Amino acid sequence: MVDSKYLLTDEQMAQFITHGFVVLNTDFSDDFHKSVLQKMNDVYATEGNVGNNILPRIPEIQQFFDHPTVQGGLTSILGPDYIMHAHRHGHFNVAGSKGMAWHKDNYWGNEKLRNHHPWSAMIFYYPQDVTEDMGPSGLMPGTQNHYQLTGDQSEHKLSVCGKAGTMALIAYDIWHTAMPNFSEKNRFMLKFLFFRLEAPKRPSWNNTRTEWMRPQQMLPIPDHDLIWEHTWNWLSGSSSGTSSESSVDQAAKRQLNAYQQQLSDPNEVIALNAAYALAAMGLEAIPALIDGLDNSSPAAVRSAAHGLAAVGSPAIPSIVKALNSREINNRELYGHLAFILGEIGSEASEAVPGLIELLQEDSRFVRQHIIEALGLIQEPYELTIPALCDRLTNDSVPYIRFMAGLSLARIGKEAGEAVPALKQALNDSNRYVSAIAASALQRIRSDEALDVLLPFLQTARWCPVTTVESRY
């Protein structure tokens, strides 16, 4: 349990929700950072980039993630049961580099709908002082919910600079880059990814107010106040996650047709704001959002899906009706419906039989969103767990097998019957499937699960002092 004094404040949470990042600073000594940096230089010089093995190769790095400031930040955003993903990467921006293109990280070669609810986050860690000329990481604040770049002045570019030990806790989906390195120094940055395992039931930060308020300091970012309010409410454990109907005046309700048309606006800011404006109207606007799913524009369909997810449980009957329809020509739409139901969460349990039936679809887009949804809806366990075990061991797509493992980890101790499938997945050819299977077994934590997990971990043990120069 993290001491509450290390949890984020309302102001910091508001900054993360609006800007997509918050900076954390620990109290480790300069000598400690220098020691880590020296080891990184040694490893890169003799072994190259060790990728996911950076943490066992330099185990001192774990001390940063054990620090209460970092645990408090992650707990505030992802809840107390967050886990670290097996993908870790040391970014090495050499002196004189031209930098990278602006991008969002994908899902290990796979693309999916992006969650507006913060189910994941990343930390960028600098083991050295980083100045503007050293090619720091660059962020576009406020773009975590944008699928596209406009390339205009509305996109504010921020260089993440700071003293050794600076950590940027960022939304997984924010647009980011490595800036050009004009200096004569090589710049290191370590990237770590974390997952939320449970939907919030209450605020997990130092929360002193119930109403959404913007942070006092705002960078010039696109205005998404309804999205921000929805995210605040969801993180606070609100069952609906939407603004109350009484907060939407009659003049706004008369704008329903206009908002529906704006779902197709090529300006993504306008389209997303329209989707959430419709969501704020509740039941009255559900038909307009359902119609939006039938739009010829993929961007409009995405916006409508996010709007329906923001409506919450009142949208479930309409989504289930569409899900059970076998007359949909665009089969990919089933993936959008599954995404919506997953974001709504446990209240969508009536949709589980229909979701499982659609797991026979050829489309990986459909299957991956169904698997994610089953892990977020969870019950009835007697249906979801066998379906997840089947995809974990039999799906041809590694990312879907990974997502099945993550879904079982989210279910946790109730997934005891999944232990045999997880044991098989420990030997999966994909490193991330194997790793998430181990996390799921740890979460289940029964005697049977530990009897499978502990021998695997003993075999997989990494010795941090065994190198090409010191083999035994």
Tab-separated table of C-alpha atoms in Angstrom:
chain	number	residue	atom	x	y	z
A	1	MET	CA	0.000	0.000	0.000
A	2	VAL	CA	1.428	3.372	-1.034
A	3	ASP	CA	1.440	6.141	1.552
A	4	SER	CA	-1.294	8.556	0.485
A	5	LYS	CA	1.119	11.501	0.540
A	6	TYR	CA	2.726	10.082	-2.619
A	7	LEU	CA	-0.517	9.879	-4.585
A	8	LEU	CA	-1.238	12.498	-7.225
A	9	THR	CA	-3.314	15.539	-6.352
A	10	ASP	CA	-6.519	16.617	-8.075
A	11	GLU	CA	-4.470	19.189	-9.990
A	12	GLN	CA	-1.984	16.570	-11.216
A	13	MET	CA	-4.780	14.199	-12.235
A	14	ALA	CA	-6.473	17.009	-14.127
A	15	GLN	CA	-3.189	17.682	-15.917
A	16	PHE	CA	-2.840	14.031	-16.890
A	17	ILE	CA	-6.435	13.877	-18.132
A	18	THR	CA	-6.140	17.029	-20.237
A	19	HIS	CA	-2.506	17.020	-21.362
A	20	GLY	CA	-1.799	13.280	-21.303
A	21	PHE	CA	1.253	13.409	-19.041
A	22	VAL	CA	2.595	14.362	-15.629
A	23	VAL	CA	6.263	14.633	-14.622
A	24	LEU	CA	7.547	12.720	-11.588
A	25	ASN	CA	10.790	13.419	-9.747
A	26	THR	CA	12.397	11.084	-7.230
A	27	ASP	CA	15.009	11.778	-4.556
A	28	PHE	CA	17.750	9.386	-5.654
A	29	SER	CA	21.262	10.809	-5.442
A	30	ASP	CA	23.232	12.070	-8.420
A	31	ASP	CA	25.742	9.298	-7.771
A	32	PHE	CA	23.022	6.672	-8.103
A	33	HIS	CA	21.941	8.040	-11.486
A	34	LYS	CA	25.562	8.202	-12.614
A	35	SER	CA	26.005	4.560	-11.631
A	36	VAL	CA	22.949	3.506	-13.665
A	37	LEU	CA	24.096	5.572	-16.640
A	38	GLN	CA	27.588	4.061	-16.497
A	39	LYS	CA	26.132	0.558	-16.501
A	40	MET	CA	23.942	1.448	-19.462
A	41	ASN	CA	26.945	2.760	-21.366
A	42	ASP	CA	28.860	-0.420	-20.558
A	43	VAL	CA	25.996	-2.688	-21.623
A	44	TYR	CA	25.379	-0.827	-24.869
A	45	ALA	CA	29.103	-0.794	-25.675
A	46	THR	CA	29.633	-4.531	-25.113
A	47	GLU	CA	26.219	-6.078	-25.821
A	48	GLY	CA	24.227	-3.545	-27.775
A	49	ASN	CA	20.611	-2.741	-27.010
A	50	VAL	CA	19.390	-5.591	-24.806
A	51	GLY	CA	15.736	-4.657	-25.367
A	52	ASN	CA	13.296	-6.224	-22.934
A	53	ASN	CA	16.188	-7.515	-20.814
A	54	ILE	CA	17.279	-4.024	-19.755
A	55	LEU	CA	15.662	-4.488	-16.331
A	56	PRO	CA	17.238	-7.838	-15.362
A	57	ARG	CA	20.507	-6.749	-16.979
A	58	ILE	CA	20.600	-3.570	-14.825
A	59	PRO	CA	18.386	-4.485	-11.840
A	60	GLU	CA	19.070	-1.163	-10.109
A	61	ILE	CA	16.506	0.360	-12.465
A	62	GLN	CA	13.776	-1.489	-10.571
A	63	GLN	CA	14.500	0.738	-7.578
A	64	PHE	CA	12.948	3.622	-9.481
A	65	PHE	CA	9.708	1.726	-9.940
A	66	ASP	CA	9.735	0.698	-6.294
A	67	HIS	CA	10.017	4.339	-5.246
A	68	PRO	CA	6.799	5.588	-3.563
A	69	THR	CA	6.625	8.650	-5.831
A	70	VAL	CA	6.490	6.432	-8.917
A	71	GLN	CA	4.200	3.868	-7.305
A	72	GLY	CA	1.947	6.714	-6.176
A	73	GLY	CA	1.729	8.151	-9.681
A	74	LEU	CA	0.970	4.796	-11.273
A	75	THR	CA	-1.542	3.892	-8.551
A	76	SER	CA	-3.322	7.227	-9.006
A	77	ILE	CA	-3.862	6.648	-12.724
A	78	LEU	CA	-4.019	2.841	-13.056
A	79	GLY	CA	-5.279	1.745	-9.661
A	80	PRO	CA	-3.410	-0.221	-6.973
A	81	ASP	CA	-3.248	-3.508	-8.900
A	82	TYR	CA	-1.409	-2.280	-12.002
A	83	ILE	CA	1.238	-4.496	-13.607
A	84	MET	CA	4.367	-3.790	-15.615
A	85	HIS	CA	4.371	-5.153	-19.148
A	86	ALA	CA	7.244	-7.358	-20.295
A	87	HIS	CA	8.070	-4.902	-23.084
A	88	ARG	CA	10.766	-2.501	-21.934
A	89	HIS	CA	13.019	-0.596	-24.258
A	90	GLY	CA	16.109	1.541	-23.964
A	91	HIS	CA	15.948	4.353	-26.488
A	92	PHE	CA	19.427	5.429	-27.524
A	93	ASN	CA	19.460	8.782	-29.311
A	94	VAL	CA	23.025	9.132	-30.577
A	95	ALA	CA	24.758	12.471	-30.990
A	96	GLY	CA	23.942	14.025	-34.357
A	97	SER	CA	20.778	11.969	-34.946
A	98	LYS	CA	17.925	13.455	-36.955
A	99	GLY	CA	15.278	12.213	-34.543
A	100	MET	CA	12.135	10.218	-35.316
A	101	ALA	CA	8.784	10.832	-36.941
A	102	TRP	CA	5.856	11.682	-34.691
A	103	HIS	CA	3.941	8.507	-33.868
A	104	LYS	CA	1.755	6.588	-31.463
A	105	ASP	CA	3.051	3.248	-30.285
A	106	ASN	CA	1.109	0.405	-31.846
A	107	TYR	CA	0.163	-2.867	-30.193
A	108	TRP	CA	3.200	-4.946	-31.213
A	109	GLY	CA	2.501	-4.867	-34.920
A	110	ASN	CA	-1.228	-4.733	-34.429
A	111	GLU	CA	-3.698	-1.859	-34.499
A	112	LYS	CA	-6.886	-1.525	-32.477
A	113	LEU	CA	-9.338	1.088	-31.294
A	114	ARG	CA	-7.706	3.310	-28.708
A	115	ASN	CA	-9.186	3.336	-25.214
A	116	HIS	CA	-10.187	6.773	-23.974
A	117	HIS	CA	-10.347	5.260	-20.501
A	118	PRO	CA	-6.763	5.025	-19.186
A	119	TRP	CA	-6.262	1.253	-19.173
A	120	SER	CA	-2.544	1.678	-19.816
A	121	ALA	CA	0.240	4.190	-19.348
A	122	MET	CA	3.955	4.532	-20.039
A	123	ILE	CA	6.897	5.951	-18.156
A	124	PHE	CA	9.839	7.589	-19.907
A	125	TYR	CA	12.860	7.629	-17.577
A	126	TYR	CA	16.051	9.647	-18.069
A	127	PRO	CA	19.173	8.312	-16.294
A	128	GLN	CA	21.048	11.512	-17.161
A	129	ASP	CA	20.481	15.257	-17.361
A	130	VAL	CA	18.745	16.005	-20.665
A	131	THR	CA	18.687	19.418	-22.285
A	132	GLU	CA	16.851	20.717	-25.338
A	133	ASP	CA	19.801	20.136	-27.680
A	134	MET	CA	20.261	16.453	-26.676
A	135	GLY	CA	17.315	15.048	-28.595
A	136	PRO	CA	14.839	14.707	-25.723
A	137	SER	CA	11.559	12.877	-26.029
A	138	GLY	CA	8.899	15.076	-27.574
A	139	LEU	CA	5.207	15.029	-26.690
A	140	MET	CA	2.133	16.608	-28.243
A	141	PRO	CA	0.088	17.409	-25.132
A	142	GLY	CA	-3.633	16.786	-25.423
A	143	THR	CA	-3.401	14.440	-28.421
A	144	GLN	CA	-3.859	11.147	-26.561
A	145	ASN	CA	-7.380	10.769	-27.978
A	146	HIS	CA	-6.504	11.819	-31.540
A	147	TYR	CA	-6.015	9.227	-34.264
A	148	GLN	CA	-4.682	11.763	-36.736
A	149	LEU	CA	-2.291	14.688	-36.820
A	150	THR	CA	-3.424	17.976	-38.283
A	151	GLY	CA	0.072	19.387	-38.759
A	152	ASP	CA	-1.155	22.874	-37.906
A	153	GLN	CA	-0.481	25.271	-35.040
A	154	SER	CA	-3.151	23.666	-32.859
A	155	GLU	CA	-0.654	20.921	-32.038
A	156	HIS	CA	1.672	22.080	-29.300
A	157	LYS	CA	5.057	20.325	-29.223
A	158	LEU	CA	6.781	19.883	-25.891
A	159	SER	CA	10.325	18.646	-25.258
A	160	VAL	CA	10.646	16.578	-22.073
A	161	CYS	CA	13.854	17.844	-20.460
A	162	GLY	CA	15.097	17.594	-16.915
A	163	LYS	CA	17.649	16.405	-14.410
A	164	ALA	CA	18.754	12.774	-14.166
A	165	GLY	CA	15.908	10.742	-12.710
A	166	THR	CA	13.164	12.709	-14.456
A	167	MET	CA	10.219	10.479	-15.283
A	168	ALA	CA	7.356	11.407	-17.572
A	169	LEU	CA	4.221	9.389	-16.783
A	170	ILE	CA	2.275	9.556	-20.038
A	171	ALA	CA	-0.916	8.273	-21.622
A	172	TYR	CA	-0.063	5.301	-23.823
A	173	ASP	CA	-1.810	6.826	-26.841
A	174	ILE	CA	-0.199	10.266	-26.843
A	175	TRP	CA	1.638	11.337	-29.989
A	176	HIS	CA	5.370	11.426	-29.264
A	177	THR	CA	8.806	11.324	-30.865
A	178	ALA	CA	12.550	11.542	-30.274
A	179	MET	CA	13.769	15.034	-31.129
A	180	PRO	CA	16.960	15.599	-33.175
A	181	ASN	CA	20.121	15.380	-31.091
A	182	PHE	CA	22.230	18.435	-31.929
A	183	SER	CA	24.668	17.875	-29.072
A	184	GLU	CA	27.838	15.829	-28.849
A	185	LYS	CA	26.331	13.587	-26.155
A	186	ASN	CA	24.399	10.353	-26.560
A	187	ARG	CA	20.982	10.476	-24.882
A	188	PHE	CA	19.374	7.509	-23.118
A	189	MET	CA	15.700	7.091	-22.304
A	190	LEU	CA	14.089	3.978	-20.879
A	191	LYS	CA	10.457	3.218	-21.735
A	192	PHE	CA	8.253	1.040	-19.537
A	193	LEU	CA	4.604	0.124	-20.073
A	194	PHE	CA	1.961	-0.569	-17.413
A	195	PHE	CA	-1.595	-1.932	-17.451
A	196	ARG	CA	-4.630	-1.221	-15.293
A	197	LEU	CA	-6.296	-4.472	-14.251
A	198	GLU	CA	-9.552	-3.298	-12.677
A	199	ALA	CA	-12.119	-0.661	-13.541
A	200	PRO	CA	-12.066	2.070	-10.874
A	201	LYS	CA	-14.638	1.884	-8.108
A	202	ARG	CA	-13.448	5.049	-6.389
A	203	PRO	CA	-10.694	7.644	-6.872
A	204	SER	CA	-7.226	6.155	-6.348
A	205	TRP	CA	-5.475	9.519	-5.991
A	206	ASN	CA	-5.610	12.222	-3.278
A	207	ASN	CA	-9.100	13.274	-4.286
A	208	THR	CA	-10.699	16.234	-2.504
A	209	ARG	CA	-13.388	17.285	-4.966
A	210	THR	CA	-16.107	15.502	-6.907
A	211	GLU	CA	-16.668	17.981	-9.730
A	212	TRP	CA	-14.424	18.133	-12.784
A	213	MET	CA	-12.203	21.219	-12.967
A	214	ARG	CA	-9.539	22.013	-15.527
A	215	PRO	CA	-5.979	22.333	-14.230
A	216	GLN	CA	-4.905	25.841	-13.347
A	217	GLN	CA	-2.109	25.797	-15.936
A	218	MET	CA	-3.239	24.882	-19.439
A	219	LEU	CA	-0.996	24.581	-22.478
A	220	PRO	CA	-2.496	25.574	-25.857
A	221	ILE	CA	-4.212	22.252	-26.580
A	222	PRO	CA	-7.518	21.374	-28.286
A	223	ASP	CA	-10.555	21.750	-26.031
A	224	HIS	CA	-12.157	18.419	-25.107
A	225	ASP	CA	-13.916	19.393	-21.903
A	226	LEU	CA	-16.645	16.747	-22.175
A	227	ILE	CA	-14.061	14.007	-22.800
A	228	TRP	CA	-12.040	15.247	-19.844
A	229	GLU	CA	-15.082	15.345	-17.583
A	230	HIS	CA	-16.083	11.843	-18.654
A	231	THR	CA	-12.564	10.539	-17.935
A	232	TRP	CA	-12.555	12.224	-14.503
A	233	ASN	CA	-15.907	10.653	-13.675
A	234	TRP	CA	-14.808	7.221	-14.864
A	235	LEU	CA	-11.600	7.376	-12.833
A	236	SER	CA	-13.710	8.444	-9.858
A	237	GLY	CA	-15.757	5.246	-10.153
A	238	SER	CA	-18.882	6.801	-11.633
A	239	SER	CA	-21.179	4.041	-12.926
A	240	SER	CA	-22.296	5.979	-15.977
A	241	GLY	CA	-19.210	8.042	-16.634
A	242	THR	CA	-21.302	10.666	-18.464
A	243	SER	CA	-22.444	14.094	-17.464
A	244	SER	CA	-25.856	14.052	-15.832
A	245	GLU	CA	-28.731	14.831	-18.166
A	246	SER	CA	-29.684	17.818	-16.046
A	247	SER	CA	-26.338	19.459	-16.827
A	248	VAL	CA	-27.248	19.670	-20.532
A	249	ASP	CA	-29.563	22.581	-21.263
A	250	GLN	CA	-32.431	22.560	-23.734
A	251	ALA	CA	-30.503	24.638	-26.237
A	252	ALA	CA	-27.841	21.944	-26.396
A	253	LYS	CA	-30.458	19.243	-26.905
A	254	ARG	CA	-31.764	21.101	-29.921
A	255	GLN	CA	-28.323	20.705	-31.416
A	256	LEU	CA	-28.692	16.929	-31.703
A	257	ASN	CA	-28.966	16.896	-35.489
A	258	ALA	CA	-26.029	19.244	-35.813
A	259	TYR	CA	-23.899	17.044	-33.543
A	260	GLN	CA	-24.886	13.978	-35.541
A	261	GLN	CA	-23.669	15.637	-38.729
A	262	GLN	CA	-20.448	16.688	-37.008
A	263	LEU	CA	-19.552	13.043	-36.364
A	264	SER	CA	-18.411	13.049	-40.008
A	265	ASP	CA	-16.436	16.281	-39.740
A	266	PRO	CA	-12.885	15.818	-41.095
A	267	ASN	CA	-11.640	17.813	-38.101
A	268	GLU	CA	-11.233	15.132	-35.456
A	269	VAL	CA	-11.545	17.615	-32.598
A	270	ILE	CA	-15.000	18.617	-33.809
A	271	ALA	CA	-16.071	15.015	-34.426
A	272	LEU	CA	-14.984	13.743	-31.004
A	273	ASN	CA	-16.533	16.697	-29.200
A	274	ALA	CA	-19.789	16.054	-31.073
A	275	ALA	CA	-19.730	12.384	-30.025
A	276	TYR	CA	-19.344	13.293	-26.368
A	277	ALA	CA	-21.931	16.064	-26.635
A	278	LEU	CA	-24.374	13.434	-27.891
A	279	ALA	CA	-23.326	11.099	-25.089
A	280	ALA	CA	-24.070	13.806	-22.547
A	281	MET	CA	-27.675	13.854	-23.800
A	282	GLY	CA	-28.086	10.228	-22.735
A	283	LEU	CA	-30.987	8.157	-24.042
A	284	GLU	CA	-32.175	10.878	-26.383
A	285	ALA	CA	-29.024	10.692	-28.496
A	286	ILE	CA	-28.422	6.928	-28.622
A	287	PRO	CA	-30.218	6.455	-31.981
A	288	ALA	CA	-28.059	9.176	-33.547
A	289	LEU	CA	-24.878	7.489	-32.308
A	290	ILE	CA	-26.111	4.080	-33.490
A	291	ASP	CA	-26.731	5.596	-36.912
A	292	GLY	CA	-23.191	6.956	-36.760
A	293	LEU	CA	-21.861	3.394	-36.705
A	294	ASP	CA	-23.283	2.935	-40.204
A	295	ASN	CA	-21.301	5.841	-41.613
A	296	SER	CA	-19.065	5.284	-44.630
A	297	SER	CA	-16.243	7.162	-42.913
A	298	PRO	CA	-14.112	4.976	-40.573
A	299	ALA	CA	-13.284	8.096	-38.538
A	300	ALA	CA	-16.981	8.844	-38.020
A	301	VAL	CA	-17.616	5.246	-36.953
A	302	ARG	CA	-14.798	5.518	-34.387
A	303	SER	CA	-16.212	8.751	-33.013
A	304	ALA	CA	-19.680	7.238	-32.714
A	305	ALA	CA	-18.208	4.219	-30.915
A	306	HIS	CA	-16.469	6.458	-28.388
A	307	GLY	CA	-19.700	8.362	-27.891
A	308	LEU	CA	-21.680	5.185	-27.198
A	309	ALA	CA	-19.013	3.989	-24.759
A	310	ALA	CA	-19.375	7.323	-22.946
A	311	VAL	CA	-23.170	6.911	-22.739
A	312	GLY	CA	-22.537	3.819	-20.630
A	313	SER	CA	-25.133	1.298	-19.492
A	314	PRO	CA	-28.171	3.035	-21.099
A	315	ALA	CA	-26.676	2.159	-24.494
A	316	ILE	CA	-26.376	-1.576	-23.779
A	317	PRO	CA	-29.780	-2.704	-25.186
A	318	SER	CA	-29.134	-0.948	-28.487
A	319	ILE	CA	-25.601	-2.320	-28.738
A	320	VAL	CA	-26.705	-5.861	-27.916
A	321	LYS	CA	-29.441	-5.626	-30.549
A	322	ALA	CA	-26.872	-4.587	-33.145
A	323	LEU	CA	-24.430	-7.254	-31.947
A	324	ASN	CA	-27.008	-10.011	-32.375
A	325	SER	CA	-27.911	-8.834	-35.851
A	326	ARG	CA	-26.570	-11.067	-38.585
A	327	GLU	CA	-27.397	-8.559	-41.303
A	328	ILE	CA	-24.374	-6.293	-40.849
A	329	ASN	CA	-22.455	-6.113	-44.118
A	330	ASN	CA	-19.325	-4.551	-42.614
A	331	ARG	CA	-18.097	-7.386	-40.367
A	332	GLU	CA	-15.492	-5.084	-38.797
A	333	LEU	CA	-18.372	-3.260	-37.109
A	334	TYR	CA	-18.673	-6.181	-34.684
A	335	GLY	CA	-15.245	-5.185	-33.405
A	336	HIS	CA	-16.510	-1.668	-32.701
A	337	LEU	CA	-19.537	-3.055	-30.870
A	338	ALA	CA	-17.308	-5.286	-28.753
A	339	PHE	CA	-15.071	-2.305	-27.979
A	340	ILE	CA	-18.074	-0.275	-26.778
A	341	LEU	CA	-19.312	-3.083	-24.539
A	342	GLY	CA	-15.860	-3.588	-23.064
A	343	GLU	CA	-15.521	0.092	-22.216
A	344	ILE	CA	-18.934	-0.001	-20.525
A	345	GLY	CA	-17.692	-2.950	-18.490
A	346	SER	CA	-19.383	-5.329	-16.056
A	347	GLU	CA	-22.866	-3.938	-16.659
A	348	ALA	CA	-22.738	-5.382	-20.196
A	349	SER	CA	-22.742	-9.044	-19.075
A	350	GLU	CA	-25.902	-9.807	-21.083
A	351	ALA	CA	-23.832	-9.336	-24.237
A	352	VAL	CA	-21.334	-12.092	-23.392
A	353	PRO	CA	-23.073	-14.993	-25.235
A	354	GLY	CA	-23.305	-12.955	-28.426
A	355	LEU	CA	-19.685	-11.859	-28.138
A	356	ILE	CA	-18.465	-15.425	-27.700
A	357	GLU	CA	-20.441	-16.605	-30.718
A	358	LEU	CA	-18.650	-13.990	-32.824
A	359	LEU	CA	-15.225	-15.324	-31.838
A	360	GLN	CA	-15.547	-17.581	-34.888
A	361	GLU	CA	-15.159	-14.535	-37.147
A	362	ASP	CA	-12.162	-14.572	-39.500
A	363	SER	CA	-11.432	-10.925	-38.733
A	364	ARG	CA	-8.634	-10.485	-36.212
A	365	PHE	CA	-9.969	-6.965	-35.623
A	366	VAL	CA	-13.240	-8.448	-34.403
A	367	ARG	CA	-11.687	-11.226	-32.328
A	368	GLN	CA	-9.180	-9.016	-30.550
A	369	HIS	CA	-11.833	-6.545	-29.438
A	370	ILE	CA	-14.093	-9.349	-28.247
A	371	ILE	CA	-11.265	-10.864	-26.205
A	372	GLU	CA	-10.485	-7.491	-24.663
A	373	ALA	CA	-14.177	-6.926	-23.908
A	374	LEU	CA	-14.544	-10.303	-22.184
A	375	GLY	CA	-11.727	-9.382	-19.814
A	376	LEU	CA	-13.391	-6.065	-18.983
A	377	ILE	CA	-16.948	-7.398	-18.631
A	378	GLN	CA	-15.736	-10.609	-16.922
A	379	GLU	CA	-18.981	-12.242	-15.800
A	380	PRO	CA	-20.503	-14.769	-16.270
A	381	TYR	CA	-17.205	-16.536	-15.586
A	382	GLU	CA	-18.539	-19.905	-16.705
A	383	LEU	CA	-18.736	-18.457	-20.233
A	384	THR	CA	-15.886	-15.962	-20.388
A	385	ILE	CA	-13.074	-18.075	-18.927
A	386	PRO	CA	-13.424	-21.078	-21.306
A	387	ALA	CA	-13.653	-18.697	-24.268
A	388	LEU	CA	-10.509	-16.871	-23.174
A	389	CYS	CA	-8.635	-20.139	-22.591
A	390	ASP	CA	-9.551	-21.310	-26.081
A	391	ARG	CA	-8.194	-18.129	-27.701
A	392	LEU	CA	-5.117	-18.175	-25.453
A	393	THR	CA	-4.061	-21.592	-26.698
A	394	ASN	CA	-5.580	-21.785	-30.170
A	395	ASP	CA	-5.726	-18.363	-31.825
A	396	SER	CA	-3.264	-17.928	-34.683
A	397	VAL	CA	-2.673	-14.229	-33.888
A	398	PRO	CA	-0.087	-13.636	-31.123
A	399	TYR	CA	-1.645	-10.348	-30.028
A	400	ILE	CA	-5.021	-12.029	-29.513
A	401	ARG	CA	-3.350	-14.742	-27.436
A	402	PHE	CA	-1.664	-11.980	-25.449
A	403	MET	CA	-4.964	-10.159	-24.939
A	404	ALA	CA	-6.577	-13.420	-23.758
A	405	GLY	CA	-3.818	-13.723	-21.147
A	406	LEU	CA	-4.289	-10.107	-20.071
A	407	SER	CA	-8.046	-10.658	-19.805
A	408	LEU	CA	-7.465	-13.681	-17.555
A	409	ALA	CA	-5.064	-11.594	-15.456
A	410	ARG	CA	-7.811	-8.980	-15.097
A	411	ILE	CA	-10.268	-11.634	-13.944
A	412	GLY	CA	-7.668	-12.793	-11.424
A	413	LYS	CA	-8.483	-15.289	-8.696
A	414	GLU	CA	-11.839	-16.200	-10.256
A	415	ALA	CA	-9.956	-17.626	-13.274
A	416	GLY	CA	-8.642	-20.699	-11.456
A	417	GLU	CA	-9.882	-23.088	-14.127
A	418	ALA	CA	-7.596	-21.323	-16.624
A	419	VAL	CA	-4.411	-22.650	-14.981
A	420	PRO	CA	-3.893	-25.544	-17.472
A	421	ALA	CA	-4.249	-23.186	-20.445
A	422	LEU	CA	-1.928	-20.667	-18.814
A	423	LYS	CA	0.619	-23.417	-18.170
A	424	GLN	CA	0.587	-24.190	-21.886
A	425	ALA	CA	0.885	-20.482	-22.709
A	426	LEU	CA	4.059	-20.162	-20.623
A	427	ASN	CA	5.799	-21.927	-23.518
A	428	ASP	CA	4.167	-19.825	-26.243
A	429	SER	CA	6.474	-18.862	-29.103
A	430	ASN	CA	5.614	-15.207	-28.486
A	431	ARG	CA	7.536	-13.682	-25.571
A	432	TYR	CA	4.678	-11.405	-24.528
A	433	VAL	CA	2.119	-14.202	-24.433
A	434	SER	CA	4.421	-16.169	-22.153
A	435	ALA	CA	4.996	-13.158	-19.912
A	436	ILE	CA	1.324	-12.261	-19.541
A	437	ALA	CA	0.504	-15.899	-18.763
A	438	ALA	CA	2.949	-15.667	-15.852
A	439	SER	CA	1.244	-12.459	-14.684
A	440	ALA	CA	-2.167	-14.132	-14.857
A	441	LEU	CA	-0.927	-17.075	-12.770
A	442	GLN	CA	0.463	-14.630	-10.230
A	443	ARG	CA	-2.909	-12.889	-10.072
A	444	ILE	CA	-4.833	-16.155	-9.650
A	445	ARG	CA	-2.381	-17.089	-6.893
A	446	SER	CA	-3.962	-20.430	-5.962
A	447	ASP	CA	-1.737	-23.337	-4.909
A	448	GLU	CA	-2.273	-24.857	-8.348
A	449	ALA	CA	-1.291	-21.603	-10.075
A	450	LEU	CA	1.848	-21.164	-7.971
A	451	ASP	CA	2.855	-24.797	-8.525
A	452	VAL	CA	2.898	-23.989	-12.249
A	453	LEU	CA	4.428	-20.529	-11.998
A	454	LEU	CA	7.331	-21.110	-9.606
A	455	PRO	CA	9.090	-23.880	-11.570
A	456	PHE	CA	8.726	-21.787	-14.724
A	457	LEU	CA	10.311	-18.775	-13.023
A	458	GLN	CA	13.159	-20.906	-11.687
A	459	THR	CA	13.922	-22.167	-15.173
A	460	ALA	CA	13.597	-18.674	-16.652
A	461	ARG	CA	15.832	-17.103	-13.997
A	462	TRP	CA	18.094	-14.341	-15.302
A	463	CYS	CA	21.521	-13.780	-13.785
A	464	PRO	CA	22.352	-10.059	-14.080
A	465	VAL	CA	26.103	-10.575	-13.641
A	466	THR	CA	26.472	-13.230	-16.347
A	467	THR	CA	27.640	-11.489	-19.530
A	468	VAL	CA	29.688	-12.284	-22.597
A	469	GLU	CA	32.725	-11.164	-20.593
A	470	SER	CA	31.754	-13.130	-17.457
A	471	ARG	CA	30.027	-16.337	-18.397
A	472	TYR	CA	30.340	-18.234	-15.115
